[in-house]
GROMACS .gro file of C-alpha atoms in nm:
model
  416
    1MET     CA    1   0.702  -3.783  -1.026
    2TRP     CA    2   0.769  -4.055  -1.283
    3VAL     CA    3   1.142  -4.052  -1.203
    4ALA     CA    4   1.076  -4.059  -0.828
    5GLN     CA    5   0.839  -4.354  -0.868
    6GLN     CA    6   1.103  -4.545  -1.068
    7LEU     CA    7   1.346  -4.507  -0.779
    8ASN     CA    8   1.102  -4.698  -0.558
    9SER     CA    9   0.825  -4.880  -0.740
   10ALA     CA   10   0.666  -4.981  -0.407
   11ASP     CA   11   0.634  -4.621  -0.286
   12ARG     CA   12   0.261  -4.550  -0.243
   13SER     CA   13   0.307  -4.198  -0.113
   14PHE     CA   14   0.216  -4.063  -0.458
   15ALA     CA   15  -0.146  -4.166  -0.410
   16PHE     CA   16  -0.383  -3.872  -0.364
   17ALA     CA   17  -0.670  -4.029  -0.171
   18GLU     CA   18  -0.987  -3.912  -0.004
   19TYR     CA   19  -1.349  -4.007   0.042
   20CYS     CA   20  -1.685  -3.836   0.062
   21GLU     CA   21  -1.892  -3.933   0.363
   22ILE     CA   22  -2.243  -3.911   0.215
   23ALA     CA   23  -2.518  -3.875   0.474
   24GLY     CA   24  -2.826  -4.017   0.305
   25ALA     CA   25  -2.959  -4.308   0.103
   26ILE     CA   26  -2.800  -4.319  -0.240
   27ASP     CA   27  -2.848  -4.534  -0.548
   28PRO     CA   28  -2.512  -4.710  -0.594
   29VAL     CA   29  -2.599  -4.814  -0.950
   30LEU     CA   30  -2.656  -4.455  -1.059
   31LEU     CA   31  -2.355  -4.326  -0.864
   32GLU     CA   32  -2.133  -4.586  -1.029
   33GLN     CA   33  -2.280  -4.482  -1.365
   34ALA     CA   34  -2.199  -4.117  -1.289
   35ILE     CA   35  -1.840  -4.206  -1.199
   36HIS     CA   36  -1.790  -4.396  -1.525
   37GLN     CA   37  -1.941  -4.112  -1.727
   38VAL     CA   38  -1.708  -3.853  -1.576
   39VAL     CA   39  -1.405  -4.083  -1.614
   40ALA     CA   40  -1.494  -4.133  -1.981
   41ALA     CA   41  -1.490  -3.755  -2.026
   42THR     CA   42  -1.162  -3.711  -1.832
   43PRO     CA   43  -0.857  -3.825  -2.034
   44ALA     CA   44  -0.615  -3.773  -1.744
   45LEU     CA   45  -0.782  -4.054  -1.548
   46ARG     CA   46  -0.717  -4.295  -1.835
   47ALA     CA   47  -0.349  -4.209  -1.877
   48ARG     CA   48  -0.050  -4.438  -1.847
   49PHE     CA   49   0.321  -4.365  -1.883
   50ASP     CA   50   0.604  -4.557  -2.049
   51ILE     CA   51   0.928  -4.515  -2.241
   52GLY     CA   52   0.879  -4.484  -2.616
   53ASP     CA   53   1.088  -4.383  -2.916
   54GLU     CA   54   1.079  -4.017  -2.807
   55GLY     CA   55   1.147  -4.084  -2.438
   56LEU     CA   56   0.887  -4.079  -2.164
   57CYS     CA   57   0.538  -4.076  -2.316
   58GLN     CA   58   0.193  -4.017  -2.175
   59VAL     CA   59  -0.066  -4.236  -2.346
   60ILE     CA   60  -0.442  -4.189  -2.313
   61ASP     CA   61  -0.588  -4.540  -2.318
   62GLU     CA   62  -0.944  -4.516  -2.447
   63ALA     CA   63  -1.012  -4.877  -2.347
   64MET     CA   64  -0.896  -4.838  -1.988
   65GLU     CA   65  -1.153  -4.916  -1.718
   66ILE     CA   66  -1.130  -4.752  -1.376
   67PRO     CA   67  -1.239  -5.003  -1.114
   68VAL     CA   68  -1.539  -4.901  -0.904
   69HIS     CA   69  -1.584  -5.143  -0.614
   70VAL     CA   70  -1.927  -5.161  -0.449
   71LEU     CA   71  -1.913  -5.295  -0.094
   72ASP     CA   72  -2.164  -5.340   0.187
   73VAL     CA   73  -2.009  -5.352   0.534
   74SER     CA   74  -2.321  -5.234   0.716
   75ASP     CA   75  -2.371  -5.576   0.882
   76THR     CA   76  -2.019  -5.594   1.028
   77PRO     CA   77  -1.964  -5.525   1.402
   78ASP     CA   78  -1.788  -5.195   1.322
   79PRO     CA   79  -1.881  -5.079   0.971
   80ARG     CA   80  -1.664  -4.768   0.976
   81ALA     CA   81  -1.359  -4.969   1.083
   82ALA     CA   82  -1.432  -5.231   0.816
   83ALA     CA   83  -1.449  -4.959   0.550
   84GLU     CA   84  -1.126  -4.801   0.671
   85ASP     CA   85  -0.951  -5.140   0.667
   86TRP     CA   86  -1.056  -5.197   0.305
   87ILE     CA   87  -0.939  -4.848   0.210
   88ALA     CA   88  -0.604  -4.908   0.382
   89GLY     CA   89  -0.562  -5.225   0.178
   90ASP     CA   90  -0.635  -5.041  -0.145
   91LEU     CA   91  -0.389  -4.767  -0.054
   92ALA     CA   92  -0.121  -5.033  -0.005
   93THR     CA   93  -0.162  -5.161  -0.364
   94GLU     CA   94   0.117  -5.064  -0.601
   95TYR     CA   95   0.046  -4.867  -0.917
   96ASP     CA   96   0.190  -4.978  -1.250
   97LEU     CA   97   0.253  -4.655  -1.439
   98ALA     CA   98   0.309  -4.839  -1.767
   99LYS     CA   99  -0.010  -5.046  -1.759
  100GLY     CA  100  -0.253  -4.854  -1.538
  101PRO     CA  101  -0.516  -4.791  -1.432
  102LEU     CA  102  -0.383  -4.511  -1.214
  103ALA     CA  103  -0.709  -4.453  -1.029
  104SER     CA  104  -0.956  -4.659  -0.829
  105CYS     CA  105  -1.291  -4.590  -0.664
  106ALA     CA  106  -1.521  -4.761  -0.418
  107LEU     CA  107  -1.876  -4.712  -0.295
  108ILE     CA  108  -1.898  -4.849   0.057
  109LYS     CA  109  -2.229  -4.884   0.239
  110ILE     CA  110  -2.183  -4.809   0.609
  111ALA     CA  111  -2.553  -4.789   0.695
  112PRO     CA  112  -2.877  -4.741   0.497
  113ASP     CA  113  -2.829  -4.365   0.524
  114LEU     CA  114  -2.448  -4.346   0.521
  115TRP     CA  115  -2.206  -4.421   0.237
  116PHE     CA  116  -1.837  -4.364   0.168
  117TRP     CA  117  -1.736  -4.271  -0.185
  118TYR     CA  118  -1.361  -4.338  -0.191
  119ARG     CA  119  -1.123  -4.247  -0.472
  120SER     CA  120  -0.749  -4.273  -0.506
  121THR     CA  121  -0.536  -4.153  -0.798
  122HIS     CA  122  -0.166  -4.142  -0.865
  123HIS     CA  123  -0.045  -3.784  -0.833
  124ILE     CA  124   0.116  -3.807  -1.177
  125VAL     CA  125  -0.228  -3.782  -1.345
  126VAL     CA  126  -0.421  -3.536  -1.127
  127ASP     CA  127  -0.356  -3.301  -0.837
  128GLY     CA  128  -0.574  -3.188  -0.549
  129PHE     CA  129  -0.752  -2.923  -0.753
  130ALA     CA  130  -0.839  -3.179  -1.020
  131HIS     CA  131  -0.951  -3.428  -0.754
  132ALA     CA  132  -1.203  -3.173  -0.629
  133LEU     CA  133  -1.315  -3.102  -0.985
  134PHE     CA  134  -1.366  -3.475  -1.043
  135ALA     CA  135  -1.577  -3.508  -0.726
  136SER     CA  136  -1.790  -3.204  -0.805
  137ARG     CA  137  -1.863  -3.330  -1.157
  138VAL     CA  138  -1.961  -3.676  -1.033
  139ALA     CA  139  -2.197  -3.515  -0.780
  140ALA     CA  140  -2.356  -3.306  -1.057
  141VAL     CA  141  -2.399  -3.600  -1.295
  142TYR     CA  142  -2.537  -3.827  -1.021
  143THR     CA  143  -2.788  -3.562  -0.914
  144ALA     CA  144  -2.899  -3.519  -1.274
  145LEU     CA  145  -2.942  -3.895  -1.319
  146VAL     CA  146  -3.152  -3.921  -1.001
  147THR     CA  147  -3.369  -3.617  -1.073
  148GLY     CA  148  -3.393  -3.658  -1.450
  149THR     CA  149  -3.261  -3.308  -1.516
  150GLN     CA  150  -3.019  -3.196  -1.785
  151TYR     CA  151  -2.644  -3.186  -1.730
  152ARG     CA  152  -2.332  -3.127  -1.936
  153SER     CA  153  -2.235  -3.464  -2.079
  154HIS     CA  154  -1.900  -3.338  -2.209
  155PHE     CA  155  -1.670  -3.142  -1.981
  156PRO     CA  156  -1.368  -2.947  -2.107
  157ALA     CA  157  -1.089  -3.202  -2.071
  158ASP     CA  158  -0.850  -3.171  -2.366
  159LEU     CA  159  -0.503  -3.240  -2.225
  160ARG     CA  160  -0.348  -3.089  -2.537
  161ARG     CA  161  -0.450  -2.749  -2.400
  162VAL     CA  162  -0.252  -2.823  -2.083
  163VAL     CA  163   0.057  -2.927  -2.279
  164GLU     CA  164   0.032  -2.626  -2.509
  165ALA     CA  165  -0.003  -2.387  -2.214
  166ASP     CA  166   0.310  -2.531  -2.051
  167LYS     CA  167   0.508  -2.522  -2.378
  168ASP     CA  168   0.408  -2.161  -2.441
  169TYR     CA  169   0.511  -2.064  -2.090
  170GLN     CA  170   0.855  -2.226  -2.114
  171GLU     CA  171   0.921  -2.036  -2.436
  172SER     CA  172   0.806  -1.701  -2.295
  173ASP     CA  173   0.972  -1.403  -2.132
  174ALA     CA  174   0.765  -1.479  -1.821
  175PHE     CA  175   0.951  -1.809  -1.778
  176ARG     CA  176   1.289  -1.635  -1.782
  177ASP     CA  177   1.165  -1.354  -1.558
  178ASP     CA  178   1.021  -1.599  -1.304
  179GLY     CA  179   1.347  -1.793  -1.289
  180GLU     CA  180   1.546  -1.475  -1.232
  181PHE     CA  181   1.301  -1.367  -0.962
  182TRP     CA  182   1.331  -1.691  -0.765
  183ARG     CA  183   1.708  -1.716  -0.791
  184ALA     CA  184   1.741  -1.360  -0.661
  185ARG     CA  185   1.474  -1.412  -0.395
  186LEU     CA  186   1.652  -1.714  -0.249
  187ALA     CA  187   2.010  -1.594  -0.289
  188GLY     CA  188   2.204  -1.670   0.028
  189GLN     CA  189   1.935  -1.897   0.172
  190THR     CA  190   2.131  -2.153   0.377
  191GLY     CA  191   1.906  -2.246   0.669
  192PHE     CA  192   1.599  -2.465   0.630
  193ALA     CA  193   1.397  -2.483   0.947
  194SER     CA  194   1.242  -2.808   1.061
  195LEU     CA  195   1.080  -2.945   1.373
  196THR     CA  196   1.354  -3.208   1.382
  197THR     CA  197   1.725  -3.236   1.304
  198TRP     CA  198   1.736  -3.307   0.933
  199ARG     CA  199   1.868  -3.636   0.803
  200PRO     CA  200   1.788  -3.786   0.462
  201PRO     CA  201   1.498  -4.027   0.513
  202PRO     CA  202   1.539  -4.389   0.404
  203SER     CA  203   1.164  -4.410   0.346
  204ALA     CA  204   0.899  -4.203   0.173
  205GLU     CA  205   0.628  -4.321   0.412
  206SER     CA  206   0.457  -4.070   0.634
  207PHE     CA  207   0.237  -4.058   0.942
  208ARG     CA  208  -0.060  -3.826   0.974
  209ALA     CA  209  -0.196  -3.655   1.285
  210ASN     CA  210  -0.529  -3.475   1.267
  211GLY     CA  211  -0.671  -3.168   1.439
  212ARG     CA  212  -0.956  -2.933   1.380
  213LEU     CA  213  -1.048  -2.566   1.390
  214GLY     CA  214  -1.415  -2.529   1.476
  215PRO     CA  215  -1.646  -2.279   1.304
  216GLU     CA  216  -1.592  -2.032   1.588
  217ASP     CA  217  -1.212  -2.061   1.544
  218VAL     CA  218  -1.245  -1.998   1.171
  219THR     CA  219  -1.468  -1.696   1.233
  220ALA     CA  220  -1.211  -1.552   1.475
  221LEU     CA  221  -0.927  -1.620   1.229
  222ARG     CA  222  -1.107  -1.443   0.947
  223SER     CA  223  -1.198  -1.155   1.177
  224VAL     CA  224  -0.834  -1.092   1.271
  225ALA     CA  225  -0.732  -1.118   0.905
  226GLY     CA  226  -0.997  -0.865   0.808
  227ARG     CA  227  -0.886  -0.627   1.081
  228LEU     CA  228  -0.524  -0.650   0.959
  229ASP     CA  229  -0.629  -0.635   0.593
  230VAL     CA  230  -0.445  -0.957   0.504
  231PRO     CA  231  -0.580  -1.287   0.364
  232TRP     CA  232  -0.645  -1.542   0.636
  233PRO     CA  233  -0.394  -1.796   0.491
  234ALA     CA  234  -0.121  -1.545   0.580
  235LEU     CA  235  -0.206  -1.596   0.947
  236VAL     CA  236  -0.178  -1.973   0.908
  237ILE     CA  237   0.167  -1.924   0.755
  238VAL     CA  238   0.266  -1.701   1.047
  239ALA     CA  239   0.165  -1.977   1.291
  240VAL     CA  240   0.384  -2.227   1.104
  241ALA     CA  241   0.675  -1.981   1.097
  242VAL     CA  242   0.654  -1.917   1.471
  243GLN     CA  243   0.633  -2.289   1.547
  244LEU     CA  244   0.939  -2.360   1.333
  245HIS     CA  245   1.135  -2.068   1.480
  246ARG     CA  246   1.064  -2.182   1.834
  247ALA     CA  247   1.191  -2.531   1.751
  248SER     CA  248   1.494  -2.439   1.541
  249GLY     CA  249   1.593  -2.082   1.620
  250VAL     CA  250   1.625  -2.017   1.243
  251ARG     CA  251   1.524  -1.663   1.148
  252GLN     CA  252   1.549  -1.688   0.769
  253LEU     CA  253   1.273  -1.934   0.682
  254ALA     CA  254   1.185  -2.076   0.342
  255LEU     CA  255   0.860  -2.270   0.349
  256GLY     CA  256   0.716  -2.477   0.065
  257LEU     CA  257   0.388  -2.335  -0.064
  258PRO     CA  258   0.189  -2.573  -0.289
  259VAL     CA  259   0.000  -2.373  -0.552
  260SER     CA  260  -0.266  -2.470  -0.806
  261ASN     CA  261  -0.058  -2.328  -1.097
  262ARG     CA  262  -0.371  -2.242  -1.291
  263ARG     CA  263  -0.342  -1.876  -1.383
  264ASP     CA  264  -0.482  -1.966  -1.724
  265PRO     CA  265  -0.862  -1.995  -1.674
  266VAL     CA  266  -0.876  -2.283  -1.923
  267LEU     CA  267  -0.668  -2.498  -1.687
  268ARG     CA  268  -0.931  -2.461  -1.417
  269GLU     CA  269  -1.172  -2.664  -1.629
  270ILE     CA  270  -0.936  -2.947  -1.729
  271PRO     CA  271  -0.855  -3.217  -1.471
  272SER     CA  272  -0.480  -3.269  -1.489
  273MET     CA  273  -0.159  -3.257  -1.288
  274VAL     CA  274  -0.013  -2.907  -1.303
  275THR     CA  275   0.030  -2.813  -0.937
  276ASN     CA  276   0.364  -2.670  -0.828
  277THR     CA  277   0.541  -2.593  -0.501
  278VAL     CA  278   0.718  -2.261  -0.463
  279PRO     CA  279   0.923  -2.123  -0.173
  280LEU     CA  280   0.789  -1.858   0.061
  281ARG     CA  281   1.067  -1.675   0.240
  282LEU     CA  282   1.013  -1.505   0.577
  283THR     CA  283   1.249  -1.313   0.804
  284LEU     CA  284   1.187  -1.321   1.179
  285THR     CA  285   1.399  -1.042   1.325
  286PRO     CA  286   1.416  -1.006   1.706
  287ASP     CA  287   1.188  -0.701   1.696
  288VAL     CA  288   0.927  -0.823   1.445
  289ASP     CA  289   0.573  -0.823   1.578
  290PHE     CA  290   0.273  -1.028   1.466
  291VAL     CA  291   0.123  -0.759   1.244
  292ALA     CA  292   0.449  -0.700   1.057
  293LEU     CA  293   0.505  -1.073   1.008
  294ALA     CA  294   0.147  -1.122   0.887
  295ARG     CA  295   0.194  -0.848   0.628
  296GLN     CA  296   0.529  -0.995   0.527
  297ALA     CA  297   0.358  -1.333   0.476
  298ALA     CA  298   0.077  -1.172   0.275
  299GLU     CA  299   0.326  -0.993   0.049
  300GLY     CA  300   0.525  -1.314   0.011
  301MET     CA  301   0.212  -1.503  -0.092
  302THR     CA  302   0.128  -1.238  -0.351
  303GLU     CA  303   0.478  -1.263  -0.498
  304ALA     CA  304   0.474  -1.644  -0.492
  305LEU     CA  305   0.141  -1.659  -0.674
  306ARG     CA  306   0.262  -1.409  -0.933
  307HIS     CA  307   0.559  -1.636  -1.013
  308GLN     CA  308   0.398  -1.971  -0.933
  309ARG     CA  309   0.452  -2.134  -1.272
  310TYR     CA  310   0.831  -2.176  -1.247
  311PRO     CA  311   0.895  -2.551  -1.194
  312MET     CA  312   1.001  -2.636  -0.840
  313GLU     CA  313   1.223  -2.925  -0.951
  314ARG     CA  314   1.414  -2.692  -1.184
  315LEU     CA  315   1.456  -2.429  -0.914
  316ALA     CA  316   1.583  -2.690  -0.666
  317ARG     CA  317   1.860  -2.785  -0.910
  318GLU     CA  318   1.954  -2.419  -0.956
  319LEU     CA  319   2.004  -2.347  -0.585
  320PRO     CA  320   2.351  -2.456  -0.471
  321ALA     CA  321   2.262  -2.392  -0.106
  322LEU     CA  322   1.989  -2.659  -0.113
  323GLY     CA  323   2.207  -2.918   0.057
  324ASP     CA  324   2.174  -3.252   0.235
  325GLY     CA  325   2.008  -3.408  -0.067
  326ARG     CA  326   1.693  -3.204  -0.020
  327ARG     CA  327   1.450  -3.160  -0.305
  328GLN     CA  328   1.238  -2.894  -0.137
  329PHE     CA  329   1.280  -2.579   0.064
  330GLY     CA  330   1.130  -2.657   0.403
  331PRO     CA  331   0.806  -2.789   0.550
  332ASP     CA  332   0.510  -2.739   0.319
  333VAL     CA  333   0.210  -2.527   0.412
  334ASN     CA  334  -0.070  -2.669   0.201
  335ILE     CA  335  -0.390  -2.464   0.222
  336MET     CA  336  -0.655  -2.643   0.019
  337SER     CA  337  -0.953  -2.423  -0.059
  338PHE     CA  338  -1.115  -2.639  -0.322
  339ASP     CA  339  -1.479  -2.623  -0.424
  340TYR     CA  340  -1.664  -2.926  -0.288
  341SER     CA  341  -2.002  -2.753  -0.309
  342GLY     CA  342  -2.306  -2.950  -0.413
  343ASP     CA  343  -2.454  -3.267  -0.282
  344TYR     CA  344  -2.563  -3.607  -0.407
  345ALA     CA  345  -2.929  -3.560  -0.504
  346GLY     CA  346  -3.002  -3.396  -0.170
  347ALA     CA  347  -2.765  -3.606   0.041
  348PRO     CA  348  -2.490  -3.383   0.185
  349ALA     CA  349  -2.128  -3.498   0.179
  350VAL     CA  350  -1.826  -3.425   0.394
  351VAL     CA  351  -1.482  -3.476   0.238
  352ARG     CA  352  -1.211  -3.663   0.430
  353ASN     CA  353  -0.862  -3.639   0.286
  354LEU     CA  354  -0.641  -3.943   0.348
  355ASN     CA  355  -0.317  -3.864   0.168
  356ALA     CA  356  -0.204  -3.558  -0.027
  357GLY     CA  357   0.121  -3.688  -0.172
  358PRO     CA  358   0.486  -3.747  -0.078
  359VAL     CA  359   0.629  -3.586   0.235
  360GLU     CA  360   1.000  -3.512   0.245
  361ASP     CA  361   0.999  -3.363   0.595
  362MET     CA  362   0.663  -3.231   0.715
  363ALA     CA  363   0.348  -3.088   0.559
  364PHE     CA  364   0.094  -2.866   0.735
  365ASN     CA  365  -0.242  -2.924   0.564
  366VAL     CA  366  -0.539  -2.694   0.623
  367TYR     CA  367  -0.868  -2.779   0.449
  368ASN     CA  368  -1.105  -2.491   0.387
  369ARG     CA  369  -1.429  -2.684   0.332
  370GLY     CA  370  -1.684  -2.410   0.398
  371PRO     CA  371  -1.811  -2.184   0.678
  372THR     CA  372  -2.018  -2.444   0.864
  373GLU     CA  373  -1.768  -2.730   0.879
  374GLY     CA  374  -1.472  -2.545   1.027
  375MET     CA  375  -1.129  -2.636   0.902
  376PRO     CA  376  -0.978  -2.983   0.940
  377VAL     CA  377  -0.605  -2.966   1.004
  378ALA     CA  378  -0.356  -3.246   0.939
  379ILE     CA  379   0.020  -3.266   0.975
  380ASP     CA  380   0.201  -3.531   0.771
  381GLY     CA  381   0.550  -3.623   0.889
  382ASN     CA  382   0.812  -3.849   0.734
  383VAL     CA  383   0.832  -4.172   0.936
  384ALA     CA  384   1.213  -4.146   0.945
  385LEU     CA  385   1.193  -3.811   1.121
  386TYR     CA  386   0.888  -3.816   1.348
  387THR     CA  387   0.689  -4.046   1.572
  388ARG     CA  388   0.310  -4.049   1.595
  389GLU     CA  389   0.330  -3.896   1.941
  390GLU     CA  390   0.550  -3.611   1.816
  391LEU     CA  391   0.312  -3.537   1.530
  392ALA     CA  392   0.013  -3.535   1.765
  393ASN     CA  393   0.193  -3.281   1.984
  394HIS     CA  394   0.283  -3.068   1.683
  395VAL     CA  395  -0.081  -3.064   1.568
  396SER     CA  396  -0.193  -2.960   1.915
  397ASP     CA  397   0.064  -2.679   1.923
  398PHE     CA  398  -0.026  -2.565   1.572
  399VAL     CA  399  -0.399  -2.545   1.644
  400ALA     CA  400  -0.327  -2.361   1.969
  401LEU     CA  401  -0.110  -2.107   1.783
  402ILE     CA  402  -0.384  -2.035   1.529
  403ARG     CA  403  -0.640  -1.993   1.807
  404SER     CA  404  -0.410  -1.736   1.966
  405VAL     CA  405  -0.379  -1.503   1.666
  406GLY     CA  406  -0.619  -1.253   1.822
  407GLU     CA  407  -0.394  -1.219   2.127
  408TRP     CA  408  -0.081  -1.201   1.914
  409ALA     CA  409  -0.217  -0.916   1.709
  410GLU     CA  410  -0.206  -0.703   2.026
  411SER     CA  411   0.134  -0.822   2.151
  412GLY     CA  412   0.493  -0.711   2.099
  413PRO     CA  413   0.782  -0.897   1.933
  414ILE     CA  414   0.704  -1.263   1.871
  415ALA     CA  415   1.055  -1.392   1.790
  416PRO     CA  416   1.286  -1.224   2.041
   0.00000   0.00000   0.00000
């Protein structure tokens, strides 16, 4: 990520940004205090990066302050639009990796009983899992401050544990075994399906189109998955595979599967950037039916998770068939099932993701936020490859495919 940012210092696609829409009256002073307390206990959020005597160095700056802007737009003609305009301006601000800070926050009053808590971080310091951990800890500290209850003032956050875990892995037999597995798994892979004719993009910018699966859609999806004895994300992957096959005709698909890369339980308690993207290979023969493809996807997910620690950037260099200047294996399928449980001293919050990172071609994002909210769906597409209208159509098709999984489970071949 550092190297990619150096190639284009103005590229803001590395910002991981979202906001909580908090339905209720909050105390902005106490919420700001909670944010600062959690930041103080989270070294990754005070990191900066520069070239030193030993090469690229990560420095934890104990004096670094993360800005927390407090705004009141409730008296504007359109408070929500005013908040979104401010957020768009913040997202357009360049990060300085050498100086920092590499995170920013804002508390925006929309109405007396509605607030946005916005946060944006450079992906080099934290990933989506860590973002959710950060939000959950702020909610817990804020609730404790409001109610006067006890809370953990020091969270596990020692980045040395993260570095040591990675060093141990790269010196282990598992590292060599994982590399051999992936090279064998992708041997002969020459076709990379897309919803457009690939050409190297001159820009890292992306558009986003949003859709939604309602609670009833999610219930139906989980019901079909239970009946087939596969995890429900496998059915989402099948929908992506079918959509790509219909557009490209490619039968040997390799999708990008972002993974948390936290098999070590210690890493689940330390906010950091350790996520990885691994390939998920699927074969759509003319006679394959939905059930067989769903089980193939489930088995592929199990294998991918077992070998998820092998660095994607290393694997990309080791695959001679990864042509056209590509860094990745195909469109990403990013299923984010992060824990956003808890509220803000009784005020419930709904999370809205704004940007999940760079997009080389296309990313299918599915947000598993809980049984009552349904699942927001977003497709990010590189601006050099897609128009907003095309992305909107792709989202519509994708949602329709997922809603049809019950019918597919009873049908014949799906890729004749």
